[in-house]
Amino acid sequence: MTTSHLSRLYRTSWGLFTDLYQLTMGYGYWKNGMAERNAVFHLFYRKNPFGHPYALAAGLDLVIDLIRNFRFSVDDIQYLGALRAADGKPLFNESFLNYLQRMEFNCTISAVPEGTVVFPHQPLLRVEGPLIQAQLLETALLNIINFSTLITTKSARIYQAAQGESVLEFGLRRAQGIDGGLTATRAAYIGGCTGTSNVLAGRLFGIPVKGTHAHSWVMCFDEEIEAFAAYAEAMPNNCIFLVDTYDTEEGVKNAIRIGRGLREKGHDLLGIRLDSGDLAELSKIARTLLDEAGFTQTAIVASNDLDEYRIKSLKEQGAKISVWGVGTRLATAYDQAALGGVYKLAAIADEAGLWEYRVKLSEQAIKISNPGLLQVRRYSDPDGHPMGDQIYNLEFGNPPAEVINFGDDQKVSFEQAAGEEDLLLPVFQDGKLVYQSPDLHAIREHCLAQQARFAGLLDSPEYTNGLEPQLSVLKKGLVEEAMI
Amino acid sequence: MTTSHLSRLYRTSWGLFTDLYQLTMGYGYWKNGMAERNAVFHLFYRKNPFGHPYALAAGLDLVIDLIRNFRFSVDDIQYLGALRAADGKPLFNESFLNYLQRMEFNCTISAVPEGTVVFPHQPLLRVEGPLIQAQLLETALLNIINFSTLITTKSARIYQAAQGESVLEFGLRRAQGIDGGLTATRAAYIGGCTGTSNVLAGRLFGIPVKGTHAHSWVMCFDEEIEAFAAYAEAMPNNCIFLVDTYDTEEGVKNAIRIGRGLREKGHDLLGIRLDSGDLAELSKIARTLLDEAGFTQTAIVASNDLDEYRIKSLKEQGAKISVWGVGTRLATAYDQAALGGVYKLAAIADEAGLWEYRVKLSEQAIKISNPGLLQVRRYSDPDGHPMGDQIYNLEFGNPPAEVINFGDDQKVSFEQAAGEEDLLLPVFQDGKLVYQSPDLHAIREHCLAQQARFAGLLDSPEYTNGLEPQLSVLKKGLVEEAMI
């Protein structure tokens, strides 16, 4: 069962969800008789986001949903037919548009499952199929994988900073667009958030939704205590009072007063929330007041521009906060609002169907793309700890257990490895879906397990990641050839 | 005619596009018999984004579309009915859910038209209506207005840096989600971009779409010149060659060679594109090569992590660039990925229907919200130049032409003003749409005219913006009262 929302939420066909140059290139391939030549592209990023030692792949389920709806409607084709070039003549001719409309997706795609730890240069997706199809998918794949991977990684950082305490995602009001909010909520849940305020995401994805009241509730009454009493009357089983509308300490005392009444009726004061001021200091005062009044189980929820840095700092100051409400800085990945994932051609079949390998040159060696039909193998030691990753070319057969490490260009051997796994799994085979997405809760569990498995990298971020030596030789040869 | 895309693109009802606490508060209002009391909320921000001297309001058309589809479907109600509180009992009771499902939107909303210059604390939207409805709308209004206003302002900054040269928006691949990309493209067009690579946005909004080819096109051929020739053969009327796949100078020369052939066939070399390296230096080399070969009209398009800072710097270095392709940093507002707009209660009717004014306190005086039913009046001098803005309370009648300026708390008089206009226009009256949105091109023209009108602020950013004196007195009184 798919947990994604595109086809449930959107009424569009997805062929036009692309950059125009994918279509003009598509037209060029078609006119040159190259449209159906087999090609291989990889989607990867070059630098871990936020200075984290790794990223967490996400977005695959949305990709699957999009690809299953990747076609051009009659309206789409009409729109394309009406586009004009600079000289006023149609950009595309009619038989190309007919070709597009009849096109049936038949690529073969492999991908790293959502929630898996990945490293720079490793393909998160490999697309093999007719050149035109693989090209047309580029923009959509990048849009989805870049954003979901970014937010899942950000969420993991916040989850790690919270050290096992609950993190709630509250970012919808400042998320980048409607779907920005929905996709961010989904990705944040995978990374470690325990719930969200986003009700539509709750309905679409089955994510637990949380919420009680805002300042406006308190402001609708003459006195704060009156507001708390009215809320307790209406929802006695959902009382987390926001205590900082006027005076925080007074607010906590009012919450306690109402909490006593709740207990008399068999309920309890579940929590109080702090949304401004010195959260470390105020949380200590609140904890003391609550404990002295016998509300030792009452949670202290904090919000207000939180992120992993602020949470870490509050913890160092001894803040007594048990639930972290994180909004803008999570849902927009505020300190790095985009992942720079790219999608590069790595091989194209010649007219006889044999692979010609390709690299994209760059003045910076690390930006040169990798040729081949790539897979990533992860080696582990006898205790199951990851030792390092190897990018290898499937066309060369089963790889030797060694790599040329990207970081220092040194050869590293995994001969002592006790286990190995290939990260990319088959998703589409000749256009047919062959992958069963886990449900979103299982994806989240997998992501938490991955974080635990790579916890050592948080203190000591060195990790071996490189090309299998024969692939490294192939790449060097292609670079030299292209530079002549 | 509406230019927005929500109802064309999405198949959802929008009642659940909210934070859960809006619904739990709504339940509380309903249980306390307050749900239908009249209330007034304002949406405003407190600080201009990017250090710009103003922001450009945007998103209203999307808001209109959302509100017209703001209801709860049977599925939505079932979902809410299945939500459980901490004690396992339903969060909402059945008669409240029936009430929600029958609820008919009948708020009165005024708003600043899209593309208009606005300043901190000024309401971009005023919502007056039943407390529960105005509360439920909060999240959606903030989500839409925050993001669109942010991107339109960012786009204006880039448009201003380009000093009349063309700016194309290329951000879809790294935008925050699918709709993040669509909404960003729409907002970027309003702010000044002349076109986009985003084809779906082109179809939905009628924005001009642009694009030719990427590196992958060149990499599909054995030689770059072969790639250019094949492209010219396929699309002779759309030739802008990306020249930096291998060696940029060589690439320009290859483009010129193919350009000569194009001319022989009655076409022309429209442009070349640079996407890496030292853009200032490479553009000068390219310009010289093109000019010497007689291609003086051939455009030089540049892309690669551009924004207003980079464009300004490249211009200072004498770069010969005539079209700017701007992606990630525009579509995600990379250096400030969110606008911190808020939505605050400003008045609520008592049981007799009389307004009780409200302020939200804060330790920082500038964060205290403004009470009343607010309108913004902009005064201009006899030459039509803006002199300053006044926030006034409609309940006090026509305001005197003076304000207490936020910046320095000094009284400023607009007695010399020759003109005045009220910025917020009626949009919904008792739930009925009374506003005719201009089409997107007209919105863009308005936005460019507004930027021209406020061009003086770019050099000298001081601008009077404050409360009408009687409103200022009202606010002070409410703050003192609340602090007792």
PDB file of N, CA, C and O in Angstrom, chain B residues 78-129:
ATOM      1  N   GLN B  78     -15.310  12.115   9.055  1.00  0.00           N
ATOM      2  CA  GLN B  78     -15.048  10.760   9.584  1.00  0.00           C
ATOM      3  C   GLN B  78     -13.661  10.702  10.224  1.00  0.00           C
ATOM      4  O   GLN B  78     -13.484  10.118  11.288  1.00  0.00           O
ATOM      5  N   TYR B  79     -12.706  11.329   9.546  1.00  0.00           N
ATOM      6  CA  TYR B  79     -11.353  11.345  10.098  1.00  0.00           C
ATOM      7  C   TYR B  79     -11.345  12.032  11.457  1.00  0.00           C
ATOM      8  O   TYR B  79     -10.787  11.507  12.430  1.00  0.00           O
ATOM      9  N   LEU B  80     -11.978  13.205  11.534  1.00  0.00           N
ATOM     10  CA  LEU B  80     -11.998  13.929  12.813  1.00  0.00           C
ATOM     11  C   LEU B  80     -12.731  13.129  13.883  1.00  0.00           C
ATOM     12  O   LEU B  80     -12.335  13.129  15.051  1.00  0.00           O
ATOM     13  N   GLY B  81     -13.781  12.436  13.483  1.00  0.00           N
ATOM     14  CA  GLY B  81     -14.545  11.638  14.442  1.00  0.00           C
ATOM     15  C   GLY B  81     -13.724  10.488  15.003  1.00  0.00           C
ATOM     16  O   GLY B  81     -13.990  10.004  16.110  1.00  0.00           O
ATOM     17  N   ALA B  82     -12.727  10.048  14.250  1.00  0.00           N
ATOM     18  CA  ALA B  82     -11.907   8.914  14.704  1.00  0.00           C
ATOM     19  C   ALA B  82     -10.730   9.360  15.570  1.00  0.00           C
ATOM     20  O   ALA B  82     -10.045   8.524  16.170  1.00  0.00           O
ATOM     21  N   LEU B  83     -10.474  10.657  15.665  1.00  0.00           N
ATOM     22  CA  LEU B  83      -9.343  11.119  16.490  1.00  0.00           C
ATOM     23  C   LEU B  83      -9.645  10.886  17.966  1.00  0.00           C
ATOM     24  O   LEU B  83     -10.763  11.087  18.426  1.00  0.00           O
ATOM     25  N   ARG B  84      -8.612  10.494  18.708  1.00  0.00           N
ATOM     26  CA  ARG B  84      -8.781  10.163  20.115  1.00  0.00           C
ATOM     27  C   ARG B  84      -7.903  11.066  20.988  1.00  0.00           C
ATOM     28  O   ARG B  84      -6.782  11.408  20.598  1.00  0.00           O
ATOM     29  N   ALA B  85      -8.399  11.426  22.139  1.00  0.00           N
ATOM     30  CA  ALA B  85      -7.607  12.175  23.123  1.00  0.00           C
ATOM     31  C   ALA B  85      -6.699  11.204  23.865  1.00  0.00           C
ATOM     32  O   ALA B  85      -6.714   9.997  23.618  1.00  0.00           O
ATOM     33  N   ALA B  86      -5.920  11.743  24.813  1.00  0.00           N
ATOM     34  CA  ALA B  86      -4.956  10.921  25.551  1.00  0.00           C
ATOM     35  C   ALA B  86      -5.635   9.777  26.298  1.00  0.00           C
ATOM     36  O   ALA B  86      -5.031   8.715  26.499  1.00  0.00           O
ATOM     37  N   ASP B  87      -6.884   9.976  26.715  1.00  0.00           N
ATOM     38  CA  ASP B  87      -7.583   8.927  27.471  1.00  0.00           C
ATOM     39  C   ASP B  87      -8.320   7.940  26.573  1.00  0.00           C
ATOM     40  O   ASP B  87      -9.093   7.115  27.054  1.00  0.00           O
ATOM     41  N   GLY B  88      -8.096   8.029  25.268  1.00  0.00           N
ATOM     42  CA  GLY B  88      -8.703   7.062  24.348  1.00  0.00           C
ATOM     43  C   GLY B  88     -10.112   7.415  23.929  1.00  0.00           C
ATOM     44  O   GLY B  88     -10.719   6.718  23.111  1.00  0.00           O
ATOM     45  N   LYS B  89     -10.656   8.508  24.490  1.00  0.00           N
ATOM     46  CA  LYS B  89     -12.024   8.899  24.109  1.00  0.00           C
ATOM     47  C   LYS B  89     -11.976   9.856  22.913  1.00  0.00           C
ATOM     48  O   LYS B  89     -10.969  10.521  22.683  1.00  0.00           O
ATOM     49  N   PRO B  90     -13.085   9.948  22.173  1.00  0.00           N
ATOM     50  CA  PRO B  90     -13.077  10.829  20.996  1.00  0.00           C
ATOM     51  C   PRO B  90     -12.696  12.262  21.369  1.00  0.00           C
ATOM     52  O   PRO B  90     -13.101  12.755  22.429  1.00  0.00           O
ATOM     53  N   LEU B  91     -11.946  12.898  20.493  1.00  0.00           N
ATOM     54  CA  LEU B  91     -11.539  14.277  20.733  1.00  0.00           C
ATOM     55  C   LEU B  91     -12.736  15.210  20.534  1.00  0.00           C
ATOM     56  O   LEU B  91     -12.895  16.186  21.274  1.00  0.00           O
ATOM     57  N   PHE B  92     -13.562  14.916  19.553  1.00  0.00           N
ATOM     58  CA  PHE B  92     -14.695  15.795  19.212  1.00  0.00           C
ATOM     59  C   PHE B  92     -16.001  15.004  19.316  1.00  0.00           C
ATOM     60  O   PHE B  92     -16.042  13.825  18.965  1.00  0.00           O
ATOM     61  N   ASN B  93     -17.074  15.669  19.772  1.00  0.00           N
ATOM     62  CA  ASN B  93     -18.330  14.934  19.808  1.00  0.00           C
ATOM     63  C   ASN B  93     -19.110  15.094  18.504  1.00  0.00           C
ATOM     64  O   ASN B  93     -18.785  15.934  17.659  1.00  0.00           O
ATOM     65  N   GLU B  94     -20.103  14.284  18.351  1.00  0.00           N
ATOM     66  CA  GLU B  94     -20.789  14.170  17.068  1.00  0.00           C
ATOM     67  C   GLU B  94     -21.520  15.444  16.683  1.00  0.00           C
ATOM     68  O   GLU B  94     -21.539  15.832  15.513  1.00  0.00           O
ATOM     69  N   SER B  95     -22.122  16.110  17.677  1.00  0.00           N
ATOM     70  CA  SER B  95     -22.909  17.280  17.259  1.00  0.00           C
ATOM     71  C   SER B  95     -21.983  18.413  16.822  1.00  0.00           C
ATOM     72  O   SER B  95     -22.331  19.204  15.936  1.00  0.00           O
ATOM     73  N   PHE B  96     -20.769  18.477  17.389  1.00  0.00           N
ATOM     74  CA  PHE B  96     -19.804  19.463  16.884  1.00  0.00           C
ATOM     75  C   PHE B  96     -19.410  19.125  15.446  1.00  0.00           C
ATOM     76  O   PHE B  96     -19.334  20.004  14.577  1.00  0.00           O
ATOM     77  N   LEU B  97     -19.201  17.843  15.186  1.00  0.00           N
ATOM     78  CA  LEU B  97     -18.818  17.447  13.828  1.00  0.00           C
ATOM     79  C   LEU B  97     -19.939  17.751  12.834  1.00  0.00           C
ATOM     80  O   LEU B  97     -19.689  18.190  11.710  1.00  0.00           O
ATOM     81  N   ASN B  98     -21.172  17.556  13.269  1.00  0.00           N
ATOM     82  CA  ASN B  98     -22.302  17.944  12.417  1.00  0.00           C
ATOM     83  C   ASN B  98     -22.287  19.446  12.159  1.00  0.00           C
ATOM     84  O   ASN B  98     -22.549  19.900  11.044  1.00  0.00           O
ATOM     85  N   TYR B  99     -21.986  20.179  13.208  1.00  0.00           N
ATOM     86  CA  TYR B  99     -21.925  21.639  13.079  1.00  0.00           C
ATOM     87  C   TYR B  99     -20.849  22.037  12.052  1.00  0.00           C
ATOM     88  O   TYR B  99     -21.090  22.857  11.161  1.00  0.00           O
ATOM     89  N   LEU B 100     -19.689  21.406  12.181  1.00  0.00           N
ATOM     90  CA  LEU B 100     -18.595  21.707  11.243  1.00  0.00           C
ATOM     91  C   LEU B 100     -19.020  21.414   9.802  1.00  0.00           C
ATOM     92  O   LEU B 100     -18.758  22.190   8.893  1.00  0.00           O
ATOM     93  N   GLN B 101     -19.659  20.269   9.628  1.00  0.00           N
ATOM     94  CA  GLN B 101     -20.002  19.869   8.266  1.00  0.00           C
ATOM     95  C   GLN B 101     -21.049  20.798   7.646  1.00  0.00           C
ATOM     96  O   GLN B 101     -21.038  21.027   6.446  1.00  0.00           O
ATOM     97  N   ARG B 102     -21.914  21.332   8.493  1.00  0.00           N
ATOM     98  CA  ARG B 102     -22.956  22.237   7.977  1.00  0.00           C
ATOM     99  C   ARG B 102     -22.475  23.679   7.883  1.00  0.00           C
ATOM    100  O   ARG B 102     -23.162  24.530   7.324  1.00  0.00           O
ATOM    101  N   MET B 103     -21.320  23.955   8.483  1.00  0.00           N
ATOM    102  CA  MET B 103     -20.848  25.336   8.591  1.00  0.00           C
ATOM    103  C   MET B 103     -20.740  25.994   7.214  1.00  0.00           C
ATOM    104  O   MET B 103     -20.153  25.442   6.294  1.00  0.00           O
ATOM    105  N   GLU B 104     -21.320  27.165   7.087  1.00  0.00           N
ATOM    106  CA  GLU B 104     -21.164  27.891   5.823  1.00  0.00           C
ATOM    107  C   GLU B 104     -20.320  29.120   6.052  1.00  0.00           C
ATOM    108  O   GLU B 104     -20.609  29.931   6.924  1.00  0.00           O
ATOM    109  N   PHE B 105     -19.306  29.246   5.261  1.00  0.00           N
ATOM    110  CA  PHE B 105     -18.385  30.352   5.419  1.00  0.00           C
ATOM    111  C   PHE B 105     -19.104  31.683   5.197  1.00  0.00           C
ATOM    112  O   PHE B 105     -19.699  31.909   4.154  1.00  0.00           O
ATOM    113  N   ASN B 106     -19.053  32.566   6.168  1.00  0.00           N
ATOM    114  CA  ASN B 106     -19.681  33.872   5.969  1.00  0.00           C
ATOM    115  C   ASN B 106     -18.874  35.017   6.579  1.00  0.00           C
ATOM    116  O   ASN B 106     -19.430  35.994   7.075  1.00  0.00           O
ATOM    117  N   CYS B 107     -17.560  34.874   6.522  1.00  0.00           N
ATOM    118  CA  CYS B 107     -16.694  35.958   7.017  1.00  0.00           C
ATOM    119  C   CYS B 107     -16.660  37.113   6.008  1.00  0.00           C
ATOM    120  O   CYS B 107     -16.957  36.959   4.828  1.00  0.00           O
ATOM    121  N   THR B 108     -16.264  38.259   6.530  1.00  0.00           N
ATOM    122  CA  THR B 108     -15.990  39.433   5.709  1.00  0.00           C
ATOM    123  C   THR B 108     -14.481  39.651   5.737  1.00  0.00           C
ATOM    124  O   THR B 108     -13.888  39.724   6.816  1.00  0.00           O
ATOM    125  N   ILE B 109     -13.888  39.669   4.564  1.00  0.00           N
ATOM    126  CA  ILE B 109     -12.419  39.746   4.489  1.00  0.00           C
ATOM    127  C   ILE B 109     -12.010  40.902   3.588  1.00  0.00           C
ATOM    128  O   ILE B 109     -12.565  41.080   2.501  1.00  0.00           O
ATOM    129  N   SER B 110     -11.074  41.686   4.075  1.00  0.00           N
ATOM    130  CA  SER B 110     -10.451  42.709   3.249  1.00  0.00           C
ATOM    131  C   SER B 110      -8.975  42.379   3.138  1.00  0.00           C
ATOM    132  O   SER B 110      -8.408  41.745   4.034  1.00  0.00           O
ATOM    133  N   ALA B 111      -8.361  42.805   2.048  1.00  0.00           N
ATOM    134  CA  ALA B 111      -6.948  42.454   1.856  1.00  0.00           C
ATOM    135  C   ALA B 111      -6.259  43.475   0.965  1.00  0.00           C
ATOM    136  O   ALA B 111      -6.899  44.158   0.165  1.00  0.00           O
ATOM    137  N   VAL B 112      -4.957  43.526   1.121  1.00  0.00           N
ATOM    138  CA  VAL B 112      -4.109  44.343   0.256  1.00  0.00           C
ATOM    139  C   VAL B 112      -3.937  43.584  -1.065  1.00  0.00           C
ATOM    140  O   VAL B 112      -3.589  42.402  -1.047  1.00  0.00           O
ATOM    141  N   PRO B 113      -4.181  44.214  -2.208  1.00  0.00           N
ATOM    142  CA  PRO B 113      -4.027  43.508  -3.488  1.00  0.00           C
ATOM    143  C   PRO B 113      -2.606  42.968  -3.683  1.00  0.00           C
ATOM    144  O   PRO B 113      -1.636  43.545  -3.184  1.00  0.00           O
ATOM    145  N   GLU B 114      -2.509  41.906  -4.418  1.00  0.00           N
ATOM    146  CA  GLU B 114      -1.193  41.307  -4.693  1.00  0.00           C
ATOM    147  C   GLU B 114      -0.297  42.285  -5.449  1.00  0.00           C
ATOM    148  O   GLU B 114      -0.755  42.994  -6.344  1.00  0.00           O
ATOM    149  N   GLY B 115       0.966  42.267  -5.081  1.00  0.00           N
ATOM    150  CA  GLY B 115       1.940  43.118  -5.761  1.00  0.00           C
ATOM    151  C   GLY B 115       2.087  44.498  -5.144  1.00  0.00           C
ATOM    152  O   GLY B 115       2.842  45.322  -5.659  1.00  0.00           O
ATOM    153  N   THR B 116       1.388  44.748  -4.031  1.00  0.00           N
ATOM    154  CA  THR B 116       1.435  46.061  -3.396  1.00  0.00           C
ATOM    155  C   THR B 116       2.539  46.108  -2.339  1.00  0.00           C
ATOM    156  O   THR B 116       2.740  45.151  -1.596  1.00  0.00           O
ATOM    157  N   VAL B 117       3.230  47.227  -2.260  1.00  0.00           N
ATOM    158  CA  VAL B 117       4.249  47.435  -1.230  1.00  0.00           C
ATOM    159  C   VAL B 117       3.578  47.519   0.138  1.00  0.00           C
ATOM    160  O   VAL B 117       2.595  48.246   0.317  1.00  0.00           O
ATOM    161  N   VAL B 118       4.094  46.771   1.092  1.00  0.00           N
ATOM    162  CA  VAL B 118       3.586  46.794   2.472  1.00  0.00           C
ATOM    163  C   VAL B 118       4.754  46.884   3.447  1.00  0.00           C
ATOM    164  O   VAL B 118       5.912  46.618   3.084  1.00  0.00           O
ATOM    165  N   PHE B 119       4.412  47.261   4.683  1.00  0.00           N
ATOM    166  CA  PHE B 119       5.420  47.462   5.727  1.00  0.00           C
ATOM    167  C   PHE B 119       5.036  46.682   6.990  1.00  0.00           C
ATOM    168  O   PHE B 119       3.883  46.249   7.122  1.00  0.00           O
ATOM    169  N   PRO B 120       5.990  46.528   7.905  1.00  0.00           N
ATOM    170  CA  PRO B 120       5.708  45.774   9.126  1.00  0.00           C
ATOM    171  C   PRO B 120       4.481  46.303   9.888  1.00  0.00           C
ATOM    172  O   PRO B 120       4.218  47.505   9.862  1.00  0.00           O
ATOM    173  N   HIS B 121       3.781  45.408  10.536  1.00  0.00           N
ATOM    174  CA  HIS B 121       2.622  45.682  11.388  1.00  0.00           C
ATOM    175  C   HIS B 121       1.357  46.036  10.614  1.00  0.00           C
ATOM    176  O   HIS B 121       0.284  46.118  11.204  1.00  0.00           O
ATOM    177  N   GLN B 122       1.463  46.252   9.334  1.00  0.00           N
ATOM    178  CA  GLN B 122       0.267  46.574   8.554  1.00  0.00           C
ATOM    179  C   GLN B 122      -0.506  45.297   8.249  1.00  0.00           C
ATOM    180  O   GLN B 122       0.080  44.320   7.773  1.00  0.00           O
ATOM    181  N   PRO B 123      -1.811  45.297   8.489  1.00  0.00           N
ATOM    182  CA  PRO B 123      -2.565  44.099   8.110  1.00  0.00           C
ATOM    183  C   PRO B 123      -2.542  43.895   6.596  1.00  0.00           C
ATOM    184  O   PRO B 123      -2.874  44.803   5.844  1.00  0.00           O
ATOM    185  N   LEU B 124      -2.121  42.689   6.180  1.00  0.00           N
ATOM    186  CA  LEU B 124      -2.231  42.324   4.768  1.00  0.00           C
ATOM    187  C   LEU B 124      -3.626  41.765   4.510  1.00  0.00           C
ATOM    188  O   LEU B 124      -4.129  41.838   3.396  1.00  0.00           O
ATOM    189  N   LEU B 125      -4.202  41.207   5.562  1.00  0.00           N
ATOM    190  CA  LEU B 125      -5.578  40.701   5.523  1.00  0.00           C
ATOM    191  C   LEU B 125      -6.275  41.055   6.831  1.00  0.00           C
ATOM    192  O   LEU B 125      -5.660  40.987   7.904  1.00  0.00           O
ATOM    193  N   ARG B 126      -7.552  41.408   6.721  1.00  0.00           N
ATOM    194  CA  ARG B 126      -8.386  41.541   7.923  1.00  0.00           C
ATOM    195  C   ARG B 126      -9.562  40.582   7.761  1.00  0.00           C
ATOM    196  O   ARG B 126     -10.245  40.604   6.739  1.00  0.00           O
ATOM    197  N   VAL B 127      -9.744  39.714   8.765  1.00  0.00           N
ATOM    198  CA  VAL B 127     -10.831  38.738   8.727  1.00  0.00           C
ATOM    199  C   VAL B 127     -11.807  39.076   9.845  1.00  0.00           C
ATOM    200  O   VAL B 127     -11.408  39.131  11.014  1.00  0.00           O
ATOM    201  N   GLU B 128     -13.035  39.322   9.485  1.00  0.00           N
ATOM    202  CA  GLU B 128     -14.070  39.604  10.477  1.00  0.00           C
ATOM    203  C   GLU B 128     -15.184  38.597  10.267  1.00  0.00           C
ATOM    204  O   GLU B 128     -15.644  38.404   9.135  1.00  0.00           O
ATOM    205  N   GLY B 129     -15.608  37.955  11.360  1.00  0.00           N
ATOM    206  CA  GLY B 129     -16.686  36.988  11.202  1.00  0.00           C
ATOM    207  C   GLY B 129     -16.799  36.116  12.437  1.00  0.00           C
ATOM    208  O   GLY B 129     -16.169  36.396  13.463  1.00  0.00           O
TER     209      GLY B 129
END
